[in-house]
XYZ file of C-alpha atoms in Angstrom:
292
model
C -6.427 45.403 -8.711
C -2.869 46.516 -6.841
C -2.526 49.697 -4.634
C -0.312 52.087 -5.747
C 0.658 53.227 -2.426
C 4.195 54.695 -2.739
C 7.069 54.641 0.562
C 9.536 56.848 -0.346
C 13.367 57.357 1.793
C 15.430 59.997 0.727
C 18.817 60.972 1.117
C 19.221 64.253 3.696
C 22.291 65.007 2.061
C 21.168 66.417 -0.992
C 17.880 65.890 -1.360
C 18.603 62.861 -4.355
C 15.513 58.888 -4.265
C 17.421 56.337 -1.401
C 15.221 54.054 -1.717
C 11.647 53.783 -2.761
C 8.446 50.889 -3.098
C 5.660 51.673 -5.045
C 3.445 49.361 -7.079
C 2.318 49.871 -10.307
C -0.972 48.600 -12.699
C 0.142 49.713 -16.502
C 3.265 50.047 -17.668
C 3.341 54.281 -17.788
C 6.445 55.820 -15.810
C 8.586 52.204 -18.225
C 6.763 53.204 -21.320
C 9.606 55.414 -22.182
C 13.938 54.501 -22.588
C 14.588 54.874 -17.970
C 18.540 55.530 -17.442
C 17.987 56.242 -13.898
C 20.775 57.168 -11.201
C 19.460 53.941 -9.050
C 19.227 50.186 -9.243
C 14.982 49.458 -10.109
C 13.950 45.644 -9.370
C 10.802 45.845 -11.319
C 8.630 42.159 -9.946
C 5.513 41.981 -13.123
C 2.932 39.583 -11.218
C 0.794 40.613 -13.699
C 0.531 40.883 -17.388
C 3.195 40.639 -20.788
C 4.928 42.355 -23.238
C 8.714 42.876 -24.825
C 11.028 44.746 -23.112
C 13.591 46.234 -24.897
C 17.431 46.482 -22.352
C 20.682 48.288 -23.602
C 21.134 46.456 -27.687
C 18.103 44.273 -27.185
C 14.602 42.591 -26.919
C 12.779 41.125 -25.338
C 9.246 38.227 -24.476
C 8.274 38.644 -20.926
C 5.178 36.941 -19.053
C 3.991 37.256 -15.874
C 6.100 36.639 -12.250
C 8.967 37.742 -13.911
C 11.261 39.948 -11.594
C 13.578 42.770 -13.511
C 16.934 43.539 -12.534
C 18.420 46.740 -13.797
C 21.866 48.680 -13.520
C 21.846 52.621 -12.880
C 22.397 54.592 -15.820
C 21.143 50.919 -17.740
C 18.672 51.850 -20.642
C 15.592 49.995 -20.921
C 11.812 50.319 -22.272
C 8.842 48.159 -21.448
C 6.400 48.058 -24.662
C 3.680 46.456 -26.791
C 1.662 45.966 -23.843
C 0.052 48.801 -21.435
C -1.056 45.904 -19.126
C 0.683 45.444 -16.995
C 1.104 45.335 -12.337
C 3.771 44.658 -10.080
C 5.589 46.550 -7.324
C 9.464 48.344 -8.177
C 12.027 49.146 -5.504
C 14.576 51.521 -6.637
C 17.359 51.884 -4.725
C 20.304 54.773 -5.213
C 24.391 52.624 -4.641
C 25.126 55.346 -1.546
C 22.195 53.523 -0.355
C 22.959 49.813 -0.413
C 26.274 49.236 -2.709
C 26.215 45.821 -4.994
C 29.658 46.026 -5.831
C 30.635 47.517 -2.133
C 28.165 44.045 -1.021
C 28.899 41.305 -3.562
C 30.713 39.055 -1.201
C 27.211 38.698 1.444
C 24.662 39.307 -1.420
C 26.709 37.743 -5.008
C 23.131 39.385 -7.252
C 26.291 41.282 -9.424
C 26.758 39.729 -12.160
C 24.097 37.799 -11.828
C 21.152 39.889 -11.341
C 22.447 43.299 -11.762
C 25.874 43.826 -15.368
C 24.912 39.625 -16.414
C 25.586 40.743 -19.933
C 24.730 36.834 -21.456
C 21.652 36.687 -19.780
C 18.555 38.721 -19.872
C 17.790 41.166 -17.966
C 14.798 39.418 -15.830
C 14.081 36.097 -13.518
C 11.255 34.196 -13.975
C 9.035 33.953 -10.942
C 8.621 30.072 -9.249
C 5.701 30.177 -5.885
C 8.672 29.756 -3.440
C 10.655 32.768 -4.555
C 6.886 34.622 -4.357
C 5.804 34.073 -0.847
C 8.920 34.601 0.271
C 9.134 39.117 -1.417
C 5.564 38.649 -0.961
C 6.695 38.912 2.922
C 9.588 40.534 2.690
C 7.671 43.403 0.427
C 4.792 43.535 3.201
C 8.126 44.452 5.778
C 9.728 47.212 3.989
C 6.319 48.627 3.539
C 5.425 48.771 7.507
C 9.124 49.551 8.393
C 8.626 52.897 6.118
C 4.761 53.450 6.917
C 5.801 53.612 10.742
C 9.848 54.339 10.450
C 11.736 53.825 13.995
C 15.345 53.304 15.296
C 18.192 52.028 12.687
C 15.853 52.061 10.109
C 18.244 52.330 7.756
C 19.972 49.323 9.306
C 16.463 46.864 8.428
C 15.531 48.461 5.528
C 18.640 47.163 4.440
C 18.331 43.955 5.712
C 15.513 42.911 3.806
C 16.023 44.321 0.595
C 19.908 41.235 1.184
C 16.797 39.214 1.862
C 14.842 39.920 -2.052
C 18.441 40.385 -3.439
C 19.765 36.819 -2.520
C 16.734 35.241 -3.281
C 16.425 36.235 -6.692
C 20.041 35.462 -6.842
C 19.050 32.435 -5.958
C 16.433 31.597 -8.219
C 18.263 32.666 -10.535
C 21.633 30.862 -10.294
C 19.314 28.396 -10.677
C 17.313 28.800 -13.814
C 21.568 29.564 -15.393
C 22.355 25.742 -14.253
C 19.376 24.616 -15.443
C 19.255 25.992 -18.890
C 23.143 25.912 -18.984
C 22.535 21.595 -18.605
C 20.038 22.052 -21.357
C 22.366 23.251 -23.813
C 25.717 21.394 -23.021
C 24.907 18.972 -26.253
C 26.552 21.154 -29.696
C 29.477 22.530 -30.490
C 28.039 26.020 -30.013
C 27.981 26.422 -26.447
C 31.394 24.909 -26.552
C 32.592 27.981 -27.729
C 30.691 30.337 -25.918
C 31.596 29.202 -22.672
C 35.536 29.476 -24.220
C 33.966 33.450 -25.875
C 32.476 34.219 -21.805
C 36.102 32.945 -20.152
C 38.177 35.049 -23.246
C 36.758 38.364 -22.819
C 36.533 37.756 -19.072
C 40.505 37.463 -19.510
C 41.315 40.224 -22.500
C 37.857 42.421 -21.904
C 40.942 45.329 -21.064
C 43.021 45.019 -24.135
C 41.097 43.603 -26.557
C 38.535 45.260 -28.183
C 37.578 43.996 -31.751
C 35.640 41.106 -32.211
C 38.031 39.735 -34.526
C 40.296 39.332 -31.840
C 38.612 37.394 -30.650
C 37.344 35.485 -33.789
C 41.139 34.472 -33.867
C 41.457 32.917 -30.350
C 38.848 30.746 -30.554
C 40.214 29.895 -34.495
C 36.724 30.504 -36.675
C 35.467 33.467 -39.119
C 34.734 36.587 -37.265
C 31.273 36.369 -39.499
C 30.354 32.972 -37.925
C 31.366 33.773 -34.462
C 29.227 36.730 -35.398
C 25.788 34.646 -36.123
C 26.706 31.828 -33.236
C 26.812 35.129 -30.585
C 23.995 37.257 -32.197
C 21.558 33.041 -32.206
C 22.674 32.390 -28.538
C 22.768 35.869 -26.793
C 20.178 37.913 -28.416
C 23.865 40.322 -29.410
C 26.406 41.672 -30.915
C 30.036 40.546 -29.982
C 30.764 44.710 -30.590
C 27.953 44.553 -27.823
C 29.484 42.534 -24.817
C 32.484 43.556 -25.447
C 31.642 47.177 -25.168
C 28.910 46.495 -21.924
C 31.444 44.698 -19.781
C 34.385 47.350 -20.343
C 31.781 49.278 -19.120
C 30.930 47.960 -16.144
C 34.159 47.968 -15.181
C 34.443 51.063 -15.916
C 31.338 52.248 -13.396
C 33.103 50.354 -11.074
C 35.650 51.801 -11.005
C 34.670 55.123 -10.870
C 32.163 54.410 -7.630
C 34.909 51.891 -5.318
C 37.634 54.012 -6.345
C 38.824 57.362 -6.347
C 41.431 57.116 -9.540
C 41.458 60.268 -12.292
C 39.259 59.299 -15.532
C 42.967 59.157 -16.738
C 44.072 56.155 -15.547
C 40.943 54.278 -15.492
C 40.897 54.549 -19.475
C 44.373 53.721 -19.533
C 43.313 50.246 -17.256
C 41.175 49.652 -20.135
C 42.862 49.926 -22.811
C 42.740 53.326 -23.973
C 45.233 55.311 -24.649
C 43.652 58.435 -25.500
C 40.912 59.390 -22.605
C 38.902 61.805 -24.211
C 38.381 58.903 -27.177
C 37.399 56.789 -23.905
C 34.527 59.386 -22.951
C 33.208 59.947 -25.932
C 33.168 55.758 -25.453
C 31.680 55.478 -22.244
C 28.746 58.773 -23.296
C 28.177 56.482 -25.800
C 27.157 53.798 -24.420
C 26.191 54.559 -20.271
C 24.545 57.959 -21.826
C 26.473 60.650 -19.295
C 30.407 60.968 -18.627
C 32.672 59.079 -17.000
C 31.890 62.415 -13.979
C 28.756 63.329 -14.531
C 28.307 60.209 -14.153
C 30.800 59.028 -10.453
C 28.699 62.597 -8.657
C 25.354 61.054 -10.076
C 26.117 57.983 -8.849
C 28.636 58.936 -5.554
C 32.410 57.912 -5.217
C 32.598 54.695 -2.648
C 34.823 56.947 -0.005
C 34.202 54.615 2.834
C 35.679 51.241 2.102
């Protein structure tokens, strides 16, 4: 049985959560839909079950590490008997967009619309995570000079280790799948979404680009990504919208136009349907990174 220690840092400027680490011995914290205004790292050390994230459901085993971005919906179910530890941090404490060159976790751990939102932890990573968590716990129990800087350094080690591990696992998976026609189509699909998501919002647009029927492409997409093509396109647009809301001072109307929406109100409804909050509320609760 693991200890249920909780260590929390609060942002003194607004009273909101900045950084938190806690242990859990059941899924009580996560057995209903979560839509938090901070990043979450959830390491399930023991137990198994199912997780619902965004538009999909996945099975998971013990020693799985989950990564969720702000307002990304998720919940654990099917088995209450899970144990582990969670790290939660607000973008004001550490933003993966601003520090992409340092940690390279955006698009790997976070905001990876093509893969499940978790990675399987091996023995080497488990040892690293255990060591880092002990250092974090010690620092939060005995705060001293430059506590923020030290905690961010520990968090970076955790994120980099997890990102490297997921990159290795994805590379092995891609090599295993690179044998048939479908993976070739899917790679082209991913490339086309990255190129055209701001101007092409319809599944039929991508079916035309790939010279395949929308129905056939939809079946392949669902089989490999566990999501519809509409879901993939929508998620990619929302990720970019969130990035713009956080990193720039552009008006919502300008962001909408840049993403291919002439009607700001239509875009705001689309954003709220997918992020559960309006673009303005997202910017207010996540913050705007003025210090670049």
